[in-house]
Short mmCIF file of C-alpha atoms in Angstrom, two decimals:
data_model
loop_
_atom_site.label_atom_id
_atom_site.label_comp_id
_atom_site.label_asym_id
_atom_site.label_seq_id
_atom_site.Cartn_x
_atom_site.Cartn_y
_atom_site.Cartn_z
CA MET A 923 64.41 49.76 -106.73
CA ARG A 924 64.53 46.04 -105.88
CA LEU A 925 62.14 44.29 -103.57
CA ARG A 926 63.95 41.85 -101.28
CA LEU A 927 61.73 39.10 -99.97
CA PRO A 928 62.50 37.36 -96.69
CA PRO A 929 64.23 33.97 -97.09
CA ARG A 930 61.82 31.09 -97.50
CA ARG A 931 61.87 28.36 -94.95
CA ARG A 932 61.41 24.76 -95.94
CA GLU A 933 58.30 23.36 -94.36
CA ARG A 934 58.81 19.60 -94.20
CA PRO A 935 61.38 17.44 -96.04
CA VAL A 936 60.33 14.49 -98.14
CA ASP A 937 59.04 11.82 -95.78
CA LEU A 938 59.66 8.23 -96.89
CA ARG A 939 57.62 6.96 -93.92
CA PHE A 940 60.68 5.72 -92.08
CA PRO A 941 61.24 5.45 -89.23
CA ARG A 942 59.14 8.29 -87.83
CA PRO A 943 57.56 11.53 -89.09
CA ALA A 944 60.26 14.02 -89.97
CA PRO A 945 60.33 17.07 -87.71
CA ILE A 946 60.17 20.56 -89.11
CA ARG A 947 63.72 21.73 -89.84
CA HIS A 948 65.25 24.94 -91.03
CA PRO A 949 68.34 25.35 -93.24
CA ARG A 950 71.53 24.51 -91.35
CA GLU A 951 73.61 27.48 -90.28
CA HIS A 952 77.38 27.59 -90.77
CA GLN A 953 79.31 26.36 -87.77
CA SER A 954 82.05 28.39 -86.19
CA ALA A 955 85.56 27.03 -85.81
CA PHE A 956 85.20 27.71 -82.09
CA ASP A 957 82.05 25.65 -81.66
CA PRO A 958 82.59 22.66 -79.34
CA PRO A 959 82.76 19.29 -81.13
CA SER A 960 79.62 17.19 -81.08
CA ASP A 961 78.98 13.53 -81.86
CA ALA A 962 75.45 14.28 -83.00
CA ALA A 963 74.91 14.73 -86.73
CA PRO A 964 73.96 18.32 -87.60
CA PRO A 965 70.38 18.62 -88.85
CA GLY A 966 70.14 18.46 -92.63
CA SER A 967 73.74 17.25 -93.10
CA ARG A 968 75.04 14.43 -95.26
CA ARG A 969 76.09 12.63 -92.10
CA GLU A 970 72.49 12.61 -90.93
CA LEU A 971 71.41 11.24 -94.32
CA ALA A 972 74.03 8.46 -94.10
CA ALA A 973 72.86 7.54 -90.60
CA TRP A 974 69.26 7.45 -91.81
CA LEU A 975 70.10 5.23 -94.79
CA THR A 976 72.13 2.75 -92.72
CA ASP A 977 69.69 2.53 -89.84
CA PRO A 978 69.00 -1.21 -89.28
CA ARG A 979 65.28 -0.45 -89.39
CA HIS A 980 65.48 1.04 -92.88
CA PRO A 981 63.36 -1.20 -95.14
CA LEU A 982 65.23 -0.60 -98.40
CA THR A 983 68.98 0.01 -98.18
CA ALA A 984 70.17 -3.46 -97.15
CA ARG A 985 67.64 -5.27 -99.34
CA VAL A 986 68.50 -3.22 -102.42
CA TRP A 987 72.22 -3.82 -101.94
CA VAL A 988 72.05 -7.60 -101.43
CA ASN A 989 69.66 -7.84 -104.38
CA ARG A 990 72.27 -6.17 -106.59
CA LEU A 991 74.97 -8.49 -105.29
CA TRP A 992 72.74 -11.46 -106.11
CA GLN A 993 72.18 -10.11 -109.61
CA TYR A 994 75.93 -9.70 -110.09
CA HIS A 995 76.49 -13.42 -109.45
CA PHE A 996 73.36 -14.92 -111.01
CA GLY A 997 72.55 -12.46 -113.78
CA ARG A 998 69.14 -11.70 -112.26
CA GLY A 999 68.20 -10.42 -108.83
CA LEU A 1000 65.78 -11.93 -106.35
CA VAL A 1001 63.75 -8.88 -107.33
CA GLU A 1002 64.12 -8.87 -111.11
CA HIS A 1003 63.64 -5.12 -111.63
CA THR A 1004 66.81 -4.07 -109.84
CA GLY A 1005 66.43 -0.42 -110.74
CA ASP A 1006 62.79 -0.28 -109.60
CA PHE A 1007 62.93 -1.91 -106.19
CA GLY A 1008 59.83 -1.36 -104.08
CA LEU A 1009 56.08 -1.24 -104.42
CA ALA A 1010 56.25 -0.27 -108.11
CA GLY A 1011 58.46 -3.24 -109.04
CA GLU A 1012 58.00 -7.00 -109.03
CA ARG A 1013 57.74 -8.98 -105.83
CA PRO A 1014 60.82 -11.02 -104.87
CA THR A 1015 60.86 -14.66 -105.89
CA HIS A 1016 62.45 -15.63 -102.55
CA PRO A 1017 61.38 -12.98 -99.99
CA GLU A 1018 62.65 -14.92 -96.94
CA LEU A 1019 66.09 -15.29 -98.53
CA LEU A 1020 66.17 -11.59 -99.39
CA ASP A 1021 65.32 -10.64 -95.80
CA TRP A 1022 67.89 -13.06 -94.38
CA LEU A 1023 70.68 -11.73 -96.60
CA ALA A 1024 69.74 -8.16 -95.71
CA ALA A 1025 69.90 -9.00 -92.00
CA GLU A 1026 73.27 -10.71 -92.50
CA LEU A 1027 74.59 -7.61 -94.26
CA VAL A 1028 73.63 -5.34 -91.36
CA GLU A 1029 74.86 -7.74 -88.65
CA SER A 1030 78.22 -8.17 -90.42
CA GLY A 1031 78.85 -4.44 -90.33
CA TRP A 1032 77.72 -3.92 -93.95
CA SER A 1033 80.43 -6.28 -95.22
CA THR A 1034 79.97 -6.89 -98.94
CA LYS A 1035 82.69 -9.53 -98.83
CA HIS A 1036 80.73 -11.51 -96.23
CA ILE A 1037 77.60 -11.58 -98.41
CA GLN A 1038 79.52 -12.55 -101.52
CA ARG A 1039 81.23 -15.37 -99.63
CA LEU A 1040 77.82 -16.66 -98.52
CA ILE A 1041 76.54 -16.56 -102.10
CA VAL A 1042 79.47 -18.28 -103.83
CA THR A 1043 79.71 -21.03 -101.19
CA SER A 1044 75.98 -21.79 -101.35
CA ALA A 1045 74.58 -24.95 -102.93
CA THR A 1046 72.52 -22.77 -105.29
CA PHE A 1047 75.60 -21.10 -106.76
CA GLN A 1048 77.43 -24.43 -107.11
CA GLN A 1049 74.67 -26.17 -109.09
CA ALA A 1050 75.40 -27.68 -112.48
CA SER A 1051 73.97 -26.09 -115.62
CA THR A 1052 72.44 -29.41 -116.71
CA VAL A 1053 68.80 -28.96 -117.72
CA ASP A 1054 66.16 -31.36 -116.43
CA ALA A 1055 63.21 -31.69 -118.83
CA ARG A 1056 60.60 -31.99 -116.06
CA CYS A 1057 61.87 -28.90 -114.21
CA ARG A 1058 62.13 -26.98 -117.48
CA ASP A 1059 58.45 -27.62 -118.20
CA ILE A 1060 57.48 -26.30 -114.76
CA ASP A 1061 59.84 -23.31 -114.63
CA PRO A 1062 61.29 -22.56 -118.09
CA GLU A 1063 62.75 -19.21 -116.98
CA ASN A 1064 64.54 -20.74 -113.97
CA ARG A 1065 62.96 -18.24 -111.58
CA TRP A 1066 63.13 -20.80 -108.77
CA LEU A 1067 66.86 -21.45 -109.34
CA TRP A 1068 66.66 -25.19 -109.96
CA HIS A 1069 69.86 -25.14 -112.04
CA TRP A 1070 72.74 -22.81 -112.80
CA GLN A 1071 71.92 -20.42 -115.63
CA PRO A 1072 75.01 -19.93 -117.83
CA ARG A 1073 75.72 -16.26 -118.41
CA ARG A 1074 78.26 -14.41 -120.48
CA LEU A 1075 80.90 -12.24 -118.89
CA GLU A 1076 80.41 -8.49 -119.16
CA GLN A 1077 82.66 -6.90 -121.76
CA GLU A 1078 84.91 -5.34 -119.10
CA VAL A 1079 85.38 -8.70 -117.37
CA LEU A 1080 85.93 -10.48 -120.68
CA ARG A 1081 88.68 -8.03 -121.65
CA ASP A 1082 90.34 -8.34 -118.24
CA ALA A 1083 90.11 -12.15 -118.40
CA MET A 1084 92.03 -12.20 -121.69
CA LEU A 1085 94.75 -10.03 -120.19
CA ALA A 1086 94.90 -12.22 -117.07
CA VAL A 1087 95.18 -15.45 -119.07
CA SER A 1088 98.02 -14.06 -121.18
CA GLY A 1089 99.80 -12.86 -118.03
CA GLU A 1090 99.68 -9.18 -119.04
CA LEU A 1091 97.02 -7.74 -116.74
CA ASP A 1092 98.29 -4.80 -114.70
CA PRO A 1093 96.88 -5.37 -111.18
CA ALA A 1094 97.77 -1.89 -109.90
CA VAL A 1095 95.04 -0.32 -107.79
CA GLY A 1096 94.21 3.37 -108.00
CA GLY A 1097 95.88 6.11 -109.95
CA ALA A 1098 94.84 8.18 -112.92
CA SER A 1099 92.58 6.87 -115.68
CA VAL A 1100 94.13 5.68 -118.92
CA PRO A 1101 93.86 8.48 -121.54
CA LEU A 1102 91.53 7.94 -124.47
CA GLU A 1103 94.34 7.72 -127.04
CA GLU A 1104 96.08 4.95 -125.03
CA ARG A 1105 92.96 2.93 -124.30
CA GLU A 1106 93.48 0.24 -126.95
CA GLN A 1107 97.09 -0.46 -125.92
CA SER A 1108 96.60 -0.28 -122.16
CA LEU A 1109 97.04 -3.39 -120.00
CA ARG A 1110 95.26 -1.93 -116.99
CA ARG A 1111 91.90 -3.19 -115.83
CA SER A 1112 88.88 -1.89 -117.70
CA LEU A 1113 87.84 -0.01 -114.58
CA TYR A 1114 90.62 2.51 -115.23
CA LEU A 1115 89.96 3.14 -118.93
CA PHE A 1116 88.84 6.70 -119.58
CA GLN A 1117 85.29 6.94 -120.87
CA GLN A 1118 84.20 9.75 -123.17
CA ARG A 1119 80.60 10.41 -124.03
CA GLY A 1120 79.83 9.40 -127.60
CA VAL A 1121 83.07 7.43 -128.02
CA PRO A 1122 82.50 4.03 -126.35
CA PRO A 1123 85.12 1.29 -126.87
CA GLU A 1124 84.26 -1.01 -129.75
CA MET A 1125 84.10 -4.02 -127.46
CA GLN A 1126 81.68 -2.19 -125.16
CA ARG A 1127 79.45 -1.30 -128.08
CA LEU A 1128 79.36 -4.87 -129.42
CA PHE A 1129 78.95 -6.69 -126.10
CA ASP A 1130 75.92 -4.86 -124.70
CA GLY A 1131 77.69 -2.23 -122.62
CA PRO A 1132 76.15 1.19 -121.96
CA ALA A 1133 75.83 3.22 -125.14
CA GLU A 1134 76.95 6.41 -123.39
CA ALA A 1135 79.59 6.99 -120.74
CA GLY A 1136 77.96 7.62 -117.38
CA GLU A 1137 74.62 6.17 -118.47
CA SER A 1138 72.77 4.51 -115.62
CA CYS A 1139 72.32 0.80 -116.36
CA ALA A 1140 70.83 -1.27 -113.54
CA ARG A 1141 70.94 -4.49 -115.56
CA ARG A 1142 72.59 -5.38 -118.85
CA HIS A 1143 70.83 -7.61 -121.31
CA THR A 1144 72.85 -10.17 -123.26
CA SER A 1145 72.65 -10.48 -127.03
CA THR A 1146 74.35 -12.91 -129.40
CA THR A 1147 75.35 -11.56 -132.82
CA ALA A 1148 77.69 -12.49 -135.63
CA LEU A 1149 79.64 -9.26 -135.11
CA GLN A 1150 80.68 -10.45 -131.66
CA SER A 1151 82.21 -13.62 -133.10
CA LEU A 1152 83.94 -11.69 -135.87
CA TYR A 1153 85.39 -9.27 -133.33
CA LEU A 1154 86.79 -12.03 -131.11
CA PHE A 1155 88.31 -13.82 -134.08
CA ASN A 1156 89.84 -10.84 -135.88
CA ASP A 1157 90.44 -7.94 -133.50
CA ARG A 1158 94.05 -6.94 -132.91
CA PHE A 1159 93.61 -6.91 -129.14
CA VAL A 1160 92.48 -10.57 -129.07
CA LEU A 1161 95.22 -11.66 -131.48
CA ASP A 1162 97.90 -9.98 -129.38
CA ARG A 1163 96.65 -11.81 -126.29
CA ALA A 1164 96.80 -15.14 -128.15
CA ILE A 1165 100.38 -14.45 -129.27
CA ARG A 1166 101.46 -13.49 -125.77
CA LEU A 1167 99.78 -16.57 -124.27
CA ALA A 1168 101.60 -18.81 -126.76
CA GLU A 1169 104.93 -17.23 -125.82
CA THR A 1170 104.21 -17.83 -122.14
CA LEU A 1171 103.31 -21.46 -122.79
CA GLN A 1172 106.55 -22.05 -124.68
CA GLN A 1173 108.53 -20.58 -121.79
CA GLU A 1174 106.73 -22.57 -119.08
CA ALA A 1175 106.05 -25.88 -120.86
CA GLY A 1176 109.08 -26.09 -123.13
CA GLY A 1177 108.80 -27.72 -126.53
CA SER A 1178 106.33 -30.46 -125.55
CA VAL A 1179 103.09 -29.82 -127.42
CA PRO A 1180 100.91 -31.95 -125.06
CA ARG A 1181 102.27 -30.03 -122.05
CA GLN A 1182 101.60 -26.75 -123.83
CA ILE A 1183 98.02 -27.80 -124.56
CA ARG A 1184 97.37 -28.87 -120.96
CA LEU A 1185 98.77 -25.63 -119.57
CA ALA A 1186 96.81 -23.55 -122.10
CA CYS A 1187 93.53 -25.18 -121.03
CA LEU A 1188 94.36 -24.76 -117.35
CA ARG A 1189 95.07 -21.06 -117.78
CA SER A 1190 92.11 -20.25 -120.01
CA LEU A 1191 89.40 -22.77 -119.02
CA GLY A 1192 90.42 -23.67 -115.49
CA ARG A 1193 90.67 -27.39 -116.27
CA GLU A 1194 92.83 -29.90 -118.12
CA PRO A 1195 91.61 -31.30 -121.45
CA ASN A 1196 90.23 -34.83 -121.53
CA GLY A 1197 91.90 -37.47 -123.65
CA GLU A 1198 89.85 -36.80 -126.77
CA GLU A 1199 90.33 -33.03 -126.54
CA LEU A 1200 94.06 -33.38 -125.98
CA GLN A 1201 94.49 -35.67 -128.97
CA ALA A 1202 92.49 -33.36 -131.25
CA ALA A 1203 94.44 -30.29 -130.08
CA VAL A 1204 97.84 -31.93 -130.57
CA GLU A 1205 96.85 -33.11 -134.04
CA PHE A 1206 95.64 -29.60 -134.90
CA VAL A 1207 98.89 -27.92 -133.81
CA ASN A 1208 101.07 -30.51 -135.55
CA ARG A 1209 99.02 -30.35 -138.75
CA VAL A 1210 99.23 -26.58 -138.95
CA ALA A 1211 102.96 -26.70 -138.25
CA SER A 1212 103.52 -29.23 -141.01
CA GLU A 1213 101.42 -27.37 -143.56
CA ASP A 1214 103.01 -24.00 -142.97
CA ALA A 1215 105.49 -22.63 -140.48
CA THR A 1216 103.20 -19.68 -139.83
CA THR A 1217 99.55 -18.90 -140.39
CA VAL A 1218 98.27 -15.55 -141.62
CA ALA A 1219 95.28 -14.03 -139.85
CA ALA A 1220 93.63 -10.81 -140.89
CA VAL A 1221 93.27 -8.00 -138.39
CA SER A 1222 90.19 -5.82 -138.09
CA ALA A 1223 91.94 -2.54 -138.87
CA GLU A 1224 90.93 0.24 -141.19
CA PRO A 1225 93.05 0.54 -144.38
CA ALA A 1226 95.41 3.52 -144.30
CA ASP A 1227 96.24 5.56 -147.41
CA GLY A 1228 94.61 3.00 -149.67
CA GLN A 1229 96.90 0.23 -148.42
CA PRO A 1230 95.50 -3.18 -147.47
CA PRO A 1231 95.01 -3.79 -143.75
CA PRO A 1232 98.01 -5.16 -141.85
CA HIS A 1233 98.36 -8.85 -141.07
CA ILE A 1234 99.70 -10.78 -138.12
CA ARG A 1235 101.52 -14.08 -138.48
CA LEU A 1236 100.33 -16.54 -135.87
CA SER A 1237 102.33 -19.60 -134.90
CA PRO A 1238 100.39 -22.89 -134.69
CA LEU A 1239 100.32 -22.65 -130.90
CA ALA A 1240 99.14 -19.01 -131.01
CA LEU A 1241 96.39 -20.05 -133.42
CA PHE A 1242 95.28 -22.70 -130.93
CA CYS A 1243 95.29 -20.07 -128.16
CA GLN A 1244 93.12 -17.87 -130.34
CA VAL A 1245 90.62 -20.73 -130.58
CA LEU A 1246 90.57 -21.06 -126.78
CA LEU A 1247 89.82 -17.36 -126.34
CA ASN A 1248 86.87 -17.76 -128.72
CA LEU A 1249 85.26 -20.69 -126.88
CA ASN A 1250 81.94 -20.27 -125.11
CA GLU A 1251 83.54 -22.02 -122.15
CA PHE A 1252 85.93 -19.08 -121.83
CA ALA A 1253 83.33 -16.34 -122.29
CA TYR A 1254 80.54 -17.90 -120.19
CA LEU A 1255 80.22 -18.81 -116.52
CA GLU A 1256 78.88 -22.34 -116.40
#
């Protein structure tokens, strides 16, 4: 014999003190297909939750979102502890700016593009990374944003940047994820690479990505290790991008080495080389070409069946492109 207890009613939902005390509500009943349509959100529904979160009077939603957008562009939010926003976290360094951006977000119809346009066109974002000794003594951590703080690209962005420079990036939007076994050869954006728990991509593991797929990571910390340099100089993915970039330069710039060098710098660094850089690059390419028609570069691949790892033959121009992809100027936003 089983004792059936009457269904328990929830007393009062969690009250975050906004914007008014929550009324007592009971579990929502199923609606009939013949019920008349209503514009009001049913009590306890996800629609009601969305309306509550996006209410202009809500003290957190807009501020948390613009703080994350600021962190995306500057490497650190106006509230440094992005994942612990509120009374338990640090106070914002620029509270008036945070409030103004939050108000702009709401008034623009929650347009992320509008906020990002404001940020990247601001004088703060367009500052030089030159360090002033007097300002450094006052604010060594640059909390008051007196200069641009160079920051390295995230590993996903760095991978996509190499594909974009070589002209191979697949810009298709949407669709299925790239299977795990095709991940290394895929030309799609990193967003579409399938992630499996316990099997992170090597580049993600080396360049401070999340250790586990699906792991919550409010802010990534940047490290600098010798393994990162070895990866960029020897990995097959990077070498293939250098080879493809060299082929593209030969097609677009013809046989003129100076034109190839200028175009390579424009594509990878966003600027033309100065006179000294151009002369050194041309001398490098010509010297390598005169010493040997091709240059052998080892690839970071595991030996198979006791055989030595495979090798790739890089042309002098491809070797120069490999150098460009290894520059700090390519991997860092300055």
